[in-house]
PDB file of C-alpha atoms in Angstrom:
ATOM      1  CA  UNK A  10      -0.535   0.030   0.197  1.00  0.00           C
ATOM      2  CA  UNK A  11       3.121   2.613   0.740  1.00  0.00           C
ATOM      3  CA  UNK A  12       4.700   1.638  -2.428  1.00  0.00           C
ATOM      4  CA  UNK A  13       1.488   2.423  -4.388  1.00  0.00           C
ATOM      5  CA  UNK A  14       1.225   6.059  -2.462  1.00  0.00           C
ATOM      6  CA  UNK A  15       4.524   6.864  -3.035  1.00  0.00           C
ATOM      7  CA  UNK A  16       4.623   5.880  -6.334  1.00  0.00           C
ATOM      8  CA  UNK A  17       1.386   8.127  -7.419  1.00  0.00           C
ATOM      9  CA  UNK A  18       3.026  11.258  -5.112  1.00  0.00           C
ATOM     10  CA  UNK A  19       6.095  10.949  -7.781  1.00  0.00           C
ATOM     11  CA  UNK A  20       3.671  10.894 -10.625  1.00  0.00           C
ATOM     12  CA  UNK A  21       1.583  13.607  -9.213  1.00  0.00           C
ATOM     13  CA  UNK A  22       4.916  15.942  -8.606  1.00  0.00           C
ATOM     14  CA  UNK A  23       5.736  14.824 -12.442  1.00  0.00           C
ATOM     15  CA  UNK A  24       2.647  16.419 -13.156  1.00  0.00           C
ATOM     16  CA  UNK A  25       2.678  19.735 -11.522  1.00  0.00           C
ATOM     17  CA  UNK A  26       6.829  20.203 -12.833  1.00  0.00           C
ATOM     18  CA  UNK A  27       5.700  19.124 -16.101  1.00  0.00           C
ATOM     19  CA  UNK A  28       2.948  21.522 -16.484  1.00  0.00           C
ATOM     20  CA  UNK A  29       4.656  23.996 -15.408  1.00  0.00           C
ATOM     21  CA  UNK A  30       7.479  23.334 -18.340  1.00  0.00           C
ATOM     22  CA  UNK A  31       4.885  23.359 -20.954  1.00  0.00           C
ATOM     23  CA  UNK A  32       3.630  26.918 -19.261  1.00  0.00           C
ATOM     24  CA  UNK A  33       6.840  28.352 -20.225  1.00  0.00           C
ATOM     25  CA  UNK A  34       7.343  26.614 -23.183  1.00  0.00           C
ATOM     26  CA  UNK A  35       4.400  28.060 -24.445  1.00  0.00           C
ATOM     27  CA  UNK A  36       5.065  31.763 -22.810  1.00  0.00           C
ATOM     28  CA  UNK A  37       8.877  31.450 -24.538  1.00  0.00           C
ATOM     29  CA  UNK A  38       7.153  30.678 -28.130  1.00  0.00           C
ATOM     30  CA  UNK A  39       5.687  34.008 -27.413  1.00  0.00           C
ATOM     31  CA  UNK A  40       8.885  35.844 -26.482  1.00  0.00           C
ATOM     32  CA  UNK A  41      10.545  34.345 -29.660  1.00  0.00           C
ATOM     33  CA  UNK A  42      14.438  35.934 -29.460  1.00  0.00           C
ATOM     34  CA  UNK A  43      14.284  36.960 -33.263  1.00  0.00           C
ATOM     35  CA  UNK A  44      11.542  39.198 -32.404  1.00  0.00           C
ATOM     36  CA  UNK A  45      12.823  40.573 -29.574  1.00  0.00           C
ATOM     37  CA  UNK A  46      16.118  40.524 -30.896  1.00  0.00           C
ATOM     38  CA  UNK A  47      14.595  43.451 -33.332  1.00  0.00           C
ATOM     39  CA  UNK A  48      12.393  45.193 -30.220  1.00  0.00           C
ATOM     40  CA  UNK A  49       9.341  43.458 -31.868  1.00  0.00           C
ATOM     41  CA  UNK A  50       6.427  41.081 -30.322  1.00  0.00           C
ATOM     42  CA  UNK A  51       3.542  39.134 -32.216  1.00  0.00           C
ATOM     43  CA  UNK A  52       1.444  41.811 -32.207  1.00  0.00           C
ATOM     44  CA  UNK A  53       3.871  44.408 -34.158  1.00  0.00           C
ATOM     45  CA  UNK A  54       2.154  45.704 -37.612  1.00  0.00           C
ATOM     46  CA  UNK A  55       3.699  47.463 -39.895  1.00  0.00           C
ATOM     47  CA  UNK A  56       1.830  51.208 -40.441  1.00  0.00           C
ATOM     48  CA  UNK A  57       2.024  52.686 -43.966  1.00  0.00           C
ATOM     49  CA  UNK A  58       1.045  56.120 -44.144  1.00  0.00           C
ATOM     50  CA  UNK A  59       1.669  59.396 -46.104  1.00  0.00           C
ATOM     51  CA  UNK A  60       0.705  61.565 -43.869  1.00  0.00           C
ATOM     52  CA  UNK A  61       2.806  64.769 -42.995  1.00  0.00           C
ATOM     53  CA  UNK A  62       1.550  65.282 -39.949  1.00  0.00           C
ATOM     54  CA  UNK A  63       4.436  65.782 -37.177  1.00  0.00           C
ATOM     55  CA  UNK A  64       5.500  62.767 -34.794  1.00  0.00           C
ATOM     56  CA  UNK A  65       4.308  64.708 -31.516  1.00  0.00           C
ATOM     57  CA  UNK A  66       0.476  65.603 -33.243  1.00  0.00           C
ATOM     58  CA  UNK A  67       0.654  61.658 -33.189  1.00  0.00           C
ATOM     59  CA  UNK A  68       1.341  61.118 -30.197  1.00  0.00           C
ATOM     60  CA  UNK A  69      -1.279  63.635 -29.001  1.00  0.00           C
ATOM     61  CA  UNK A  70      -3.593  61.829 -30.284  1.00  0.00           C
ATOM     62  CA  UNK A  71      -2.762  58.628 -28.994  1.00  0.00           C
ATOM     63  CA  UNK A  72      -2.579  59.837 -25.244  1.00  0.00           C
ATOM     64  CA  UNK A  73      -5.824  61.519 -25.460  1.00  0.00           C
ATOM     65  CA  UNK A  74      -7.757  58.724 -27.318  1.00  0.00           C
ATOM     66  CA  UNK A  75      -5.961  55.362 -25.998  1.00  0.00           C
ATOM     67  CA  UNK A  76      -4.823  56.917 -22.270  1.00  0.00           C
ATOM     68  CA  UNK A  77      -4.711  53.001 -20.804  1.00  0.00           C
ATOM     69  CA  UNK A  78      -4.234  51.239 -23.397  1.00  0.00           C
ATOM     70  CA  UNK A  79      -0.742  49.961 -24.002  1.00  0.00           C
ATOM     71  CA  UNK A  80       0.798  50.916 -26.831  1.00  0.00           C
ATOM     72  CA  UNK A  81       4.862  51.275 -28.427  1.00  0.00           C
ATOM     73  CA  UNK A  82       5.203  52.985 -31.489  1.00  0.00           C
ATOM     74  CA  UNK A  83       9.079  52.453 -33.341  1.00  0.00           C
ATOM     75  CA  UNK A  84       9.969  55.444 -36.175  1.00  0.00           C
ATOM     76  CA  UNK A  85      13.277  54.125 -38.560  1.00  0.00           C
ATOM     77  CA  UNK A  86      14.189  56.827 -40.183  1.00  0.00           C
ATOM     78  CA  UNK A  87      14.023  56.453 -43.765  1.00  0.00           C
ATOM     79  CA  UNK A  88      17.106  58.642 -44.204  1.00  0.00           C
ATOM     80  CA  UNK A  89      19.495  56.649 -41.712  1.00  0.00           C
ATOM     81  CA  UNK A  90      18.000  53.156 -41.517  1.00  0.00           C
ATOM     82  CA  UNK A  91      20.373  52.725 -38.304  1.00  0.00           C
ATOM     83  CA  UNK A  92      18.264  55.538 -36.171  1.00  0.00           C
ATOM     84  CA  UNK A  93      15.486  54.424 -34.320  1.00  0.00           C
ATOM     85  CA  UNK A  94      12.698  56.206 -32.704  1.00  0.00           C
ATOM     86  CA  UNK A  95      10.757  55.326 -29.710  1.00  0.00           C
ATOM     87  CA  UNK A  96       7.765  56.438 -27.862  1.00  0.00           C
ATOM     88  CA  UNK A  97       6.010  53.885 -25.451  1.00  0.00           C
ATOM     89  CA  UNK A  98       3.153  54.660 -22.933  1.00  0.00           C
ATOM     90  CA  UNK A  99       4.371  51.967 -20.315  1.00  0.00           C
ATOM     91  CA  UNK A 100       7.596  50.172 -19.240  1.00  0.00           C
ATOM     92  CA  UNK A 101       8.306  47.882 -21.663  1.00  0.00           C
ATOM     93  CA  UNK A 102      11.435  45.934 -22.175  1.00  0.00           C
ATOM     94  CA  UNK A 103      11.136  44.290 -25.295  1.00  0.00           C
ATOM     95  CA  UNK A 104      14.817  45.037 -26.741  1.00  0.00           C
ATOM     96  CA  UNK A 105      17.321  42.880 -24.804  1.00  0.00           C
ATOM     97  CA  UNK A 106      19.928  45.023 -22.797  1.00  0.00           C
ATOM     98  CA  UNK A 107      23.135  43.491 -21.830  1.00  0.00           C
ATOM     99  CA  UNK A 108      24.498  46.705 -19.718  1.00  0.00           C
ATOM    100  CA  UNK A 109      22.757  49.270 -18.569  1.00  0.00           C
ATOM    101  CA  UNK A 110      18.884  49.374 -19.121  1.00  0.00           C
ATOM    102  CA  UNK A 111      16.138  49.732 -21.043  1.00  0.00           C
ATOM    103  CA  UNK A 112      14.113  53.321 -21.446  1.00  0.00           C
ATOM    104  CA  UNK A 113      11.736  54.337 -18.688  1.00  0.00           C
ATOM    105  CA  UNK A 114       7.994  55.558 -19.571  1.00  0.00           C
ATOM    106  CA  UNK A 115       9.076  58.716 -17.525  1.00  0.00           C
ATOM    107  CA  UNK A 116      11.736  59.329 -20.058  1.00  0.00           C
ATOM    108  CA  UNK A 117       9.093  59.333 -23.062  1.00  0.00           C
ATOM    109  CA  UNK A 118       7.434  62.230 -21.019  1.00  0.00           C
ATOM    110  CA  UNK A 119      10.297  64.391 -20.456  1.00  0.00           C
ATOM    111  CA  UNK A 120      12.271  67.061 -22.589  1.00  0.00           C
ATOM    112  CA  UNK A 121      15.699  64.861 -23.060  1.00  0.00           C
ATOM    113  CA  UNK A 122      16.117  62.271 -25.173  1.00  0.00           C
ATOM    114  CA  UNK A 123      18.035  59.413 -24.229  1.00  0.00           C
ATOM    115  CA  UNK A 124      19.641  56.232 -26.209  1.00  0.00           C
ATOM    116  CA  UNK A 125      20.181  52.929 -26.507  1.00  0.00           C
ATOM    117  CA  UNK A 126      23.063  51.621 -28.967  1.00  0.00           C
ATOM    118  CA  UNK A 127      23.474  48.346 -30.635  1.00  0.00           C
ATOM    119  CA  UNK A 128      27.191  46.236 -30.244  1.00  0.00           C
ATOM    120  CA  UNK A 129      28.312  47.453 -33.433  1.00  0.00           C
ATOM    121  CA  UNK A 130      26.383  50.982 -34.380  1.00  0.00           C
ATOM    122  CA  UNK A 131      28.133  53.131 -36.722  1.00  0.00           C
ATOM    123  CA  UNK A 132      27.161  56.235 -34.558  1.00  0.00           C
ATOM    124  CA  UNK A 133      29.360  59.041 -33.244  1.00  0.00           C
ATOM    125  CA  UNK A 134      29.988  58.380 -29.620  1.00  0.00           C
ATOM    126  CA  UNK A 135      31.856  59.849 -26.825  1.00  0.00           C
ATOM    127  CA  UNK A 136      33.122  58.317 -23.399  1.00  0.00           C
ATOM    128  CA  UNK A 137      33.549  60.356 -20.689  1.00  0.00           C
ATOM    129  CA  UNK A 138      33.910  59.871 -17.141  1.00  0.00           C
ATOM    130  CA  UNK A 139      32.269  56.210 -17.667  1.00  0.00           C
ATOM    131  CA  UNK A 140      29.538  57.747 -18.910  1.00  0.00           C
ATOM    132  CA  UNK A 141      28.409  57.028 -23.094  1.00  0.00           C
ATOM    133  CA  UNK A 142      27.027  59.684 -25.287  1.00  0.00           C
ATOM    134  CA  UNK A 143      25.391  59.759 -28.883  1.00  0.00           C
ATOM    135  CA  UNK A 144      27.243  62.740 -30.606  1.00  0.00           C
ATOM    136  CA  UNK A 145      24.465  63.850 -33.097  1.00  0.00           C
ATOM    137  CA  UNK A 146      23.874  67.261 -35.325  1.00  0.00           C
ATOM    138  CA  UNK A 147      26.066  68.715 -32.521  1.00  0.00           C
ATOM    139  CA  UNK A 148      24.245  67.132 -29.430  1.00  0.00           C
ATOM    140  CA  UNK A 149      25.073  65.069 -26.916  1.00  0.00           C
ATOM    141  CA  UNK A 150      22.658  62.076 -26.122  1.00  0.00           C
ATOM    142  CA  UNK A 151      22.753  60.274 -22.913  1.00  0.00           C
ATOM    143  CA  UNK A 152      23.523  56.488 -23.593  1.00  0.00           C
ATOM    144  CA  UNK A 153      21.164  54.511 -21.120  1.00  0.00           C
ATOM    145  CA  UNK A 154      21.673  50.833 -22.675  1.00  0.00           C
ATOM    146  CA  UNK A 155      23.735  48.782 -24.669  1.00  0.00           C
ATOM    147  CA  UNK A 156      22.066  45.670 -26.520  1.00  0.00           C
ATOM    148  CA  UNK A 157      22.787  41.890 -26.082  1.00  0.00           C
ATOM    149  CA  UNK A 158      24.787  40.467 -29.423  1.00  0.00           C
ATOM    150  CA  UNK A 159      22.639  37.923 -31.258  1.00  0.00           C
ATOM    151  CA  UNK A 160      24.158  35.514 -33.185  1.00  0.00           C
ATOM    152  CA  UNK A 161      24.281  35.587 -36.800  1.00  0.00           C
ATOM    153  CA  UNK A 162      22.717  39.224 -36.402  1.00  0.00           C
ATOM    154  CA  UNK A 163      24.664  42.504 -37.509  1.00  0.00           C
ATOM    155  CA  UNK A 164      23.319  44.713 -35.195  1.00  0.00           C
ATOM    156  CA  UNK A 165      24.436  48.392 -36.078  1.00  0.00           C
ATOM    157  CA  UNK A 166      20.965  50.508 -34.881  1.00  0.00           C
ATOM    158  CA  UNK A 167      20.780  52.722 -32.111  1.00  0.00           C
ATOM    159  CA  UNK A 168      17.324  53.643 -30.691  1.00  0.00           C
ATOM    160  CA  UNK A 169      16.169  56.896 -29.326  1.00  0.00           C
ATOM    161  CA  UNK A 170      13.201  58.272 -27.128  1.00  0.00           C
ATOM    162  CA  UNK A 171      10.653  60.723 -28.075  1.00  0.00           C
ATOM    163  CA  UNK A 172       7.378  62.307 -26.644  1.00  0.00           C
ATOM    164  CA  UNK A 173       5.614  65.455 -27.181  1.00  0.00           C
ATOM    165  CA  UNK A 174       8.348  67.737 -25.257  1.00  0.00           C
ATOM    166  CA  UNK A 175      11.077  66.257 -27.069  1.00  0.00           C
ATOM    167  CA  UNK A 176      12.892  68.159 -30.065  1.00  0.00           C
ATOM    168  CA  UNK A 177      12.843  65.170 -32.064  1.00  0.00           C
ATOM    169  CA  UNK A 178       8.752  64.974 -32.121  1.00  0.00           C
ATOM    170  CA  UNK A 179       8.874  67.865 -34.349  1.00  0.00           C
ATOM    171  CA  UNK A 180       9.768  65.319 -37.377  1.00  0.00           C
ATOM    172  CA  UNK A 181       7.075  64.566 -40.063  1.00  0.00           C
ATOM    173  CA  UNK A 182       6.108  61.051 -40.084  1.00  0.00           C
ATOM    174  CA  UNK A 183       5.899  61.101 -43.850  1.00  0.00           C
ATOM    175  CA  UNK A 184       9.867  60.642 -42.905  1.00  0.00           C
ATOM    176  CA  UNK A 185       9.944  57.187 -41.216  1.00  0.00           C
ATOM    177  CA  UNK A 186       8.661  53.779 -41.714  1.00  0.00           C
ATOM    178  CA  UNK A 187       6.370  53.192 -38.729  1.00  0.00           C
ATOM    179  CA  UNK A 188       6.134  49.975 -36.608  1.00  0.00           C
ATOM    180  CA  UNK A 189       2.775  50.166 -34.213  1.00  0.00           C
ATOM    181  CA  UNK A 190       2.461  47.473 -31.119  1.00  0.00           C
ATOM    182  CA  UNK A 191      -0.262  47.051 -29.145  1.00  0.00           C
ATOM    183  CA  UNK A 192      -2.730  43.672 -27.996  1.00  0.00           C
ATOM    184  CA  UNK A 193      -5.344  45.600 -28.668  1.00  0.00           C
ATOM    185  CA  UNK A 194      -6.708  45.313 -32.551  1.00  0.00           C
ATOM    186  CA  UNK A 195      -8.715  48.389 -31.947  1.00  0.00           C
ATOM    187  CA  UNK A 196      -5.757  50.519 -31.321  1.00  0.00           C
ATOM    188  CA  UNK A 197      -4.001  49.605 -34.084  1.00  0.00           C
ATOM    189  CA  UNK A 198      -6.980  50.217 -36.362  1.00  0.00           C
ATOM    190  CA  UNK A 199      -8.245  53.185 -35.064  1.00  0.00           C
ATOM    191  CA  UNK A 200      -4.906  54.669 -35.772  1.00  0.00           C
ATOM    192  CA  UNK A 201      -4.205  53.455 -38.813  1.00  0.00           C
ATOM    193  CA  UNK A 202      -7.765  55.750 -40.170  1.00  0.00           C
ATOM    194  CA  UNK A 203      -6.173  58.603 -38.047  1.00  0.00           C
ATOM    195  CA  UNK A 204      -3.496  58.698 -40.271  1.00  0.00           C
ATOM    196  CA  UNK A 205      -5.382  57.547 -43.293  1.00  0.00           C
ATOM    197  CA  UNK A 206      -3.217  54.379 -43.534  1.00  0.00           C
ATOM    198  CA  UNK A 207      -2.904  50.630 -43.451  1.00  0.00           C
ATOM    199  CA  UNK A 208      -1.427  48.057 -41.291  1.00  0.00           C
ATOM    200  CA  UNK A 209       0.115  44.606 -42.385  1.00  0.00           C
ATOM    201  CA  UNK A 210       2.619  42.287 -40.317  1.00  0.00           C
ATOM    202  CA  UNK A 211       5.770  42.319 -40.955  1.00  0.00           C
ATOM    203  CA  UNK A 212       7.367  38.853 -43.069  1.00  0.00           C
ATOM    204  CA  UNK A 213       9.761  38.523 -39.431  1.00  0.00           C
ATOM    205  CA  UNK A 214       6.587  38.287 -37.506  1.00  0.00           C
ATOM    206  CA  UNK A 215       4.218  36.636 -40.187  1.00  0.00           C
ATOM    207  CA  UNK A 216       6.438  33.647 -39.899  1.00  0.00           C
ATOM    208  CA  UNK A 217       6.954  33.966 -36.334  1.00  0.00           C
ATOM    209  CA  UNK A 218       2.852  33.676 -36.415  1.00  0.00           C
ATOM    210  CA  UNK A 219       2.675  30.760 -38.626  1.00  0.00           C
ATOM    211  CA  UNK A 220       5.656  28.550 -37.874  1.00  0.00           C
ATOM    212  CA  UNK A 221       4.744  28.609 -33.922  1.00  0.00           C
ATOM    213  CA  UNK A 222       1.128  29.010 -33.731  1.00  0.00           C
ATOM    214  CA  UNK A 223       0.551  24.853 -34.145  1.00  0.00           C
ATOM    215  CA  UNK A 224       3.862  24.718 -31.910  1.00  0.00           C
ATOM    216  CA  UNK A 225       1.475  26.360 -28.935  1.00  0.00           C
ATOM    217  CA  UNK A 226      -1.727  24.890 -29.634  1.00  0.00           C
ATOM    218  CA  UNK A 227       0.312  21.120 -29.145  1.00  0.00           C
ATOM    219  CA  UNK A 228       1.869  22.510 -25.779  1.00  0.00           C
ATOM    220  CA  UNK A 229      -1.934  23.344 -24.656  1.00  0.00           C
ATOM    221  CA  UNK A 230      -3.496  20.754 -25.493  1.00  0.00           C
ATOM    222  CA  UNK A 231      -0.634  18.676 -23.590  1.00  0.00           C
ATOM    223  CA  UNK A 232      -1.102  20.757 -20.906  1.00  0.00           C
ATOM    224  CA  UNK A 233      -4.800  19.921 -20.728  1.00  0.00           C
ATOM    225  CA  UNK A 234      -3.838  16.199 -20.827  1.00  0.00           C
ATOM    226  CA  UNK A 235      -1.335  16.090 -18.020  1.00  0.00           C
ATOM    227  CA  UNK A 236      -3.892  18.061 -15.732  1.00  0.00           C
ATOM    228  CA  UNK A 237      -6.642  15.645 -16.143  1.00  0.00           C
ATOM    229  CA  UNK A 238      -4.259  12.957 -15.448  1.00  0.00           C
ATOM    230  CA  UNK A 239      -3.287  14.871 -12.444  1.00  0.00           C
ATOM    231  CA  UNK A 240      -6.907  14.234 -10.957  1.00  0.00           C
ATOM    232  CA  UNK A 241      -6.790  10.629 -12.385  1.00  0.00           C
ATOM    233  CA  UNK A 242      -4.293  10.404 -10.087  1.00  0.00           C
ATOM    234  CA  UNK A 243      -6.067  11.867  -7.310  1.00  0.00           C
ATOM    235  CA  UNK A 244      -9.084   9.549  -7.936  1.00  0.00           C
ATOM    236  CA  UNK A 245      -6.881   7.142  -7.603  1.00  0.00           C
ATOM    237  CA  UNK A 246      -5.324   8.276  -4.352  1.00  0.00           C
ATOM    238  CA  UNK A 247      -8.755   8.625  -2.810  1.00  0.00           C
ATOM    239  CA  UNK A 248      -9.498   4.962  -3.863  1.00  0.00           C
ATOM    240  CA  UNK A 249      -6.829   3.806  -2.435  1.00  0.00           C
ATOM    241  CA  UNK A 250      -7.417   5.368   1.089  1.00  0.00           C
ATOM    242  CA  UNK A 251     -11.052   5.076   1.589  1.00  0.00           C
ATOM    243  CA  UNK A 252     -12.058   1.540  -0.724  1.00  0.00           C
ATOM    244  CA  UNK A 253     -10.333  -0.998   1.940  1.00  0.00           C
ATOM    245  CA  UNK A 254     -12.153  -3.665   4.224  1.00  0.00           C
ATOM    246  CA  UNK A 255     -10.447  -1.411   7.407  1.00  0.00           C
ATOM    247  CA  UNK A 256     -13.017   1.583   6.446  1.00  0.00           C
ATOM    248  CA  UNK A 257     -15.841  -1.498   6.902  1.00  0.00           C
ATOM    249  CA  UNK A 258     -15.638  -1.852  10.763  1.00  0.00           C
ATOM    250  CA  UNK A 259     -15.633   2.122  11.445  1.00  0.00           C
ATOM    251  CA  UNK A 260     -18.638   3.568  13.238  1.00  0.00           C
ATOM    252  CA  UNK A 261     -19.956   6.573  10.802  1.00  0.00           C
ATOM    253  CA  UNK A 262     -19.101   9.521  13.142  1.00  0.00           C
ATOM    254  CA  UNK A 263     -15.581   8.368  13.244  1.00  0.00           C
ATOM    255  CA  UNK A 264     -15.549   7.472   9.902  1.00  0.00           C
ATOM    256  CA  UNK A 265     -16.293  11.002   8.873  1.00  0.00           C
ATOM    257  CA  UNK A 266     -13.188  12.095  10.981  1.00  0.00           C
ATOM    258  CA  UNK A 267     -11.231   9.572   8.767  1.00  0.00           C
ATOM    259  CA  UNK A 268     -12.350  11.014   6.045  1.00  0.00           C
ATOM    260  CA  UNK A 269     -11.765  14.148   6.904  1.00  0.00           C
ATOM    261  CA  UNK A 270      -8.401  13.752   7.736  1.00  0.00           C
ATOM    262  CA  UNK A 271      -6.814  11.793   4.809  1.00  0.00           C
ATOM    263  CA  UNK A 272      -8.763  14.631   2.644  1.00  0.00           C
ATOM    264  CA  UNK A 273      -6.462  17.399   5.332  1.00  0.00           C
ATOM    265  CA  UNK A 274      -3.707  15.296   4.602  1.00  0.00           C
ATOM    266  CA  UNK A 275      -3.673  15.104   0.516  1.00  0.00           C
ATOM    267  CA  UNK A 276      -4.468  18.567   0.389  1.00  0.00           C
ATOM    268  CA  UNK A 277      -1.537  19.861   2.122  1.00  0.00           C
ATOM    269  CA  UNK A 278       0.701  17.157  -0.065  1.00  0.00           C
ATOM    270  CA  UNK A 279      -1.180  19.132  -2.730  1.00  0.00           C
ATOM    271  CA  UNK A 280       0.208  22.909  -1.474  1.00  0.00           C
ATOM    272  CA  UNK A 281       3.575  21.340  -0.490  1.00  0.00           C
ATOM    273  CA  UNK A 282       3.851  19.933  -4.112  1.00  0.00           C
ATOM    274  CA  UNK A 283       2.939  23.072  -5.788  1.00  0.00           C
ATOM    275  CA  UNK A 284       5.198  25.092  -3.613  1.00  0.00           C
ATOM    276  CA  UNK A 285       7.815  23.157  -4.238  1.00  0.00           C
ATOM    277  CA  UNK A 286       7.063  22.478  -8.301  1.00  0.00           C
ATOM    278  CA  UNK A 287       6.783  26.686  -8.208  1.00  0.00           C
ATOM    279  CA  UNK A 288      10.039  27.131  -6.706  1.00  0.00           C
ATOM    280  CA  UNK A 289      12.306  24.789  -8.985  1.00  0.00           C
ATOM    281  CA  UNK A 290      10.171  26.263 -12.445  1.00  0.00           C
ATOM    282  CA  UNK A 291      10.820  29.800 -11.417  1.00  0.00           C
ATOM    283  CA  UNK A 292      14.849  29.042 -10.169  1.00  0.00           C
ATOM    284  CA  UNK A 293      15.476  27.005 -13.508  1.00  0.00           C
ATOM    285  CA  UNK A 294      12.764  28.152 -16.751  1.00  0.00           C
ATOM    286  CA  UNK A 295      11.709  31.282 -18.277  1.00  0.00           C
ATOM    287  CA  UNK A 296       8.063  32.937 -17.652  1.00  0.00           C
ATOM    288  CA  UNK A 297       6.924  36.276 -19.448  1.00  0.00           C
ATOM    289  CA  UNK A 298       4.262  36.249 -16.298  1.00  0.00           C
ATOM    290  CA  UNK A 299       4.456  34.329 -13.178  1.00  0.00           C
ATOM    291  CA  UNK A 300       0.835  35.189 -12.627  1.00  0.00           C
ATOM    292  CA  UNK A 301       0.103  32.192 -15.146  1.00  0.00           C
ATOM    293  CA  UNK A 302       1.807  29.718 -13.236  1.00  0.00           C
ATOM    294  CA  UNK A 303       0.574  30.328 -10.045  1.00  0.00           C
ATOM    295  CA  UNK A 304      -3.130  30.423 -11.470  1.00  0.00           C
ATOM    296  CA  UNK A 305      -2.179  26.760 -13.526  1.00  0.00           C
ATOM    297  CA  UNK A 306      -0.808  25.424  -9.874  1.00  0.00           C
ATOM    298  CA  UNK A 307      -3.932  26.544  -8.133  1.00  0.00           C
ATOM    299  CA  UNK A 308      -6.168  24.837 -10.918  1.00  0.00           C
ATOM    300  CA  UNK A 309      -4.584  21.531 -10.307  1.00  0.00           C
ATOM    301  CA  UNK A 310      -4.541  21.844  -6.616  1.00  0.00           C
ATOM    302  CA  UNK A 311      -7.913  22.605  -6.415  1.00  0.00           C
ATOM    303  CA  UNK A 312      -9.329  20.439  -9.201  1.00  0.00           C
ATOM    304  CA  UNK A 313      -7.186  17.321  -7.528  1.00  0.00           C
ATOM    305  CA  UNK A 314      -8.833  18.084  -3.918  1.00  0.00           C
ATOM    306  CA  UNK A 315     -12.558  18.447  -5.794  1.00  0.00           C
ATOM    307  CA  UNK A 316     -11.907  14.723  -7.732  1.00  0.00           C
ATOM    308  CA  UNK A 317     -10.411  13.244  -4.929  1.00  0.00           C
ATOM    309  CA  UNK A 318     -13.496  14.339  -2.506  1.00  0.00           C
ATOM    310  CA  UNK A 319     -16.183  13.351  -5.409  1.00  0.00           C
ATOM    311  CA  UNK A 320     -14.641   9.696  -5.263  1.00  0.00           C
ATOM    312  CA  UNK A 321     -14.548   9.490  -1.507  1.00  0.00           C
ATOM    313  CA  UNK A 322     -18.475  10.438  -1.820  1.00  0.00           C
ATOM    314  CA  UNK A 323     -18.725   7.954  -4.637  1.00  0.00           C
ATOM    315  CA  UNK A 324     -17.227   5.246  -3.086  1.00  0.00           C
ATOM    316  CA  UNK A 325     -19.190   6.101   0.205  1.00  0.00           C
ATOM    317  CA  UNK A 326     -22.230   6.284  -1.480  1.00  0.00           C
ATOM    318  CA  UNK A 327     -22.144   2.824  -3.311  1.00  0.00           C
ATOM    319  CA  UNK A 328     -21.300   0.767  -0.247  1.00  0.00           C
ATOM    320  CA  UNK A 329     -24.106   2.083   1.579  1.00  0.00           C
ATOM    321  CA  UNK A 330     -26.176   1.170  -0.823  1.00  0.00           C
ATOM    322  CA  UNK A 331     -24.542  -2.399  -1.215  1.00  0.00           C
ATOM    323  CA  UNK A 332     -25.012  -2.994   2.537  1.00  0.00           C
TER     324      UNK A 332
END
């Protein structure tokens, strides 16, 4: 009996761990290195427009029209393909920084422009007192971070903040190739309509979505199977704990106490397994959001306890009918 319980416990812990690994894989798919190296997500769209309005006019429209939506703009200078202006209304850290840091939201609201450089940026730079500056049009722009190197990818771009109060926002949109990134399709279509433009997925994003969609679905199905398998193990534990002959000789009040004790022990073991799995998984694996992992662990624990209780009630009522 103890050997069976031990094996079931091992299998149950394995289910928690495997489920967590699958969540990590699903989130890793959404945060593909090829996209992040380019500062993109799977929501990124190319925005083509002939509008000649200033960048600050567009930013004013966005902040007034969509104050609660997460939006990032990347504007690549058509006359200097290495220069990219970035604006974001939230803490977006898509670009992988090796040294220093990514832009803070406050830096898009200020009047001073800040920069991030690639490992092999061609832009003129100055280093003084351990501080780096981009030298651009007789101006010195403080560098707050340097991007990570990505194998087989030549990185020469440099990224500058832009904002309503920054000088570079006086440039006109028709001088830039625009990428808009937002999880809300309504926002993207609304901005496109405002600019009388057209949005399309870039080839990089389209390839990513096609290649990884099937993988994400497969991992999700497998995750569902693992959760159900954990429930079956919970049911097996209930059968072992409550259906052997020792239960037949116990009085009804004592039997309820016995069942409650066993159930409490099973619930406690599940909590311990969930906690241990969470620690091990977050220590070794990548997660873009731990909320999903926490929800999954909680769901599995609750589901296991519910199935355990249902099996106990089923067999107890069945015995009463036979008796």
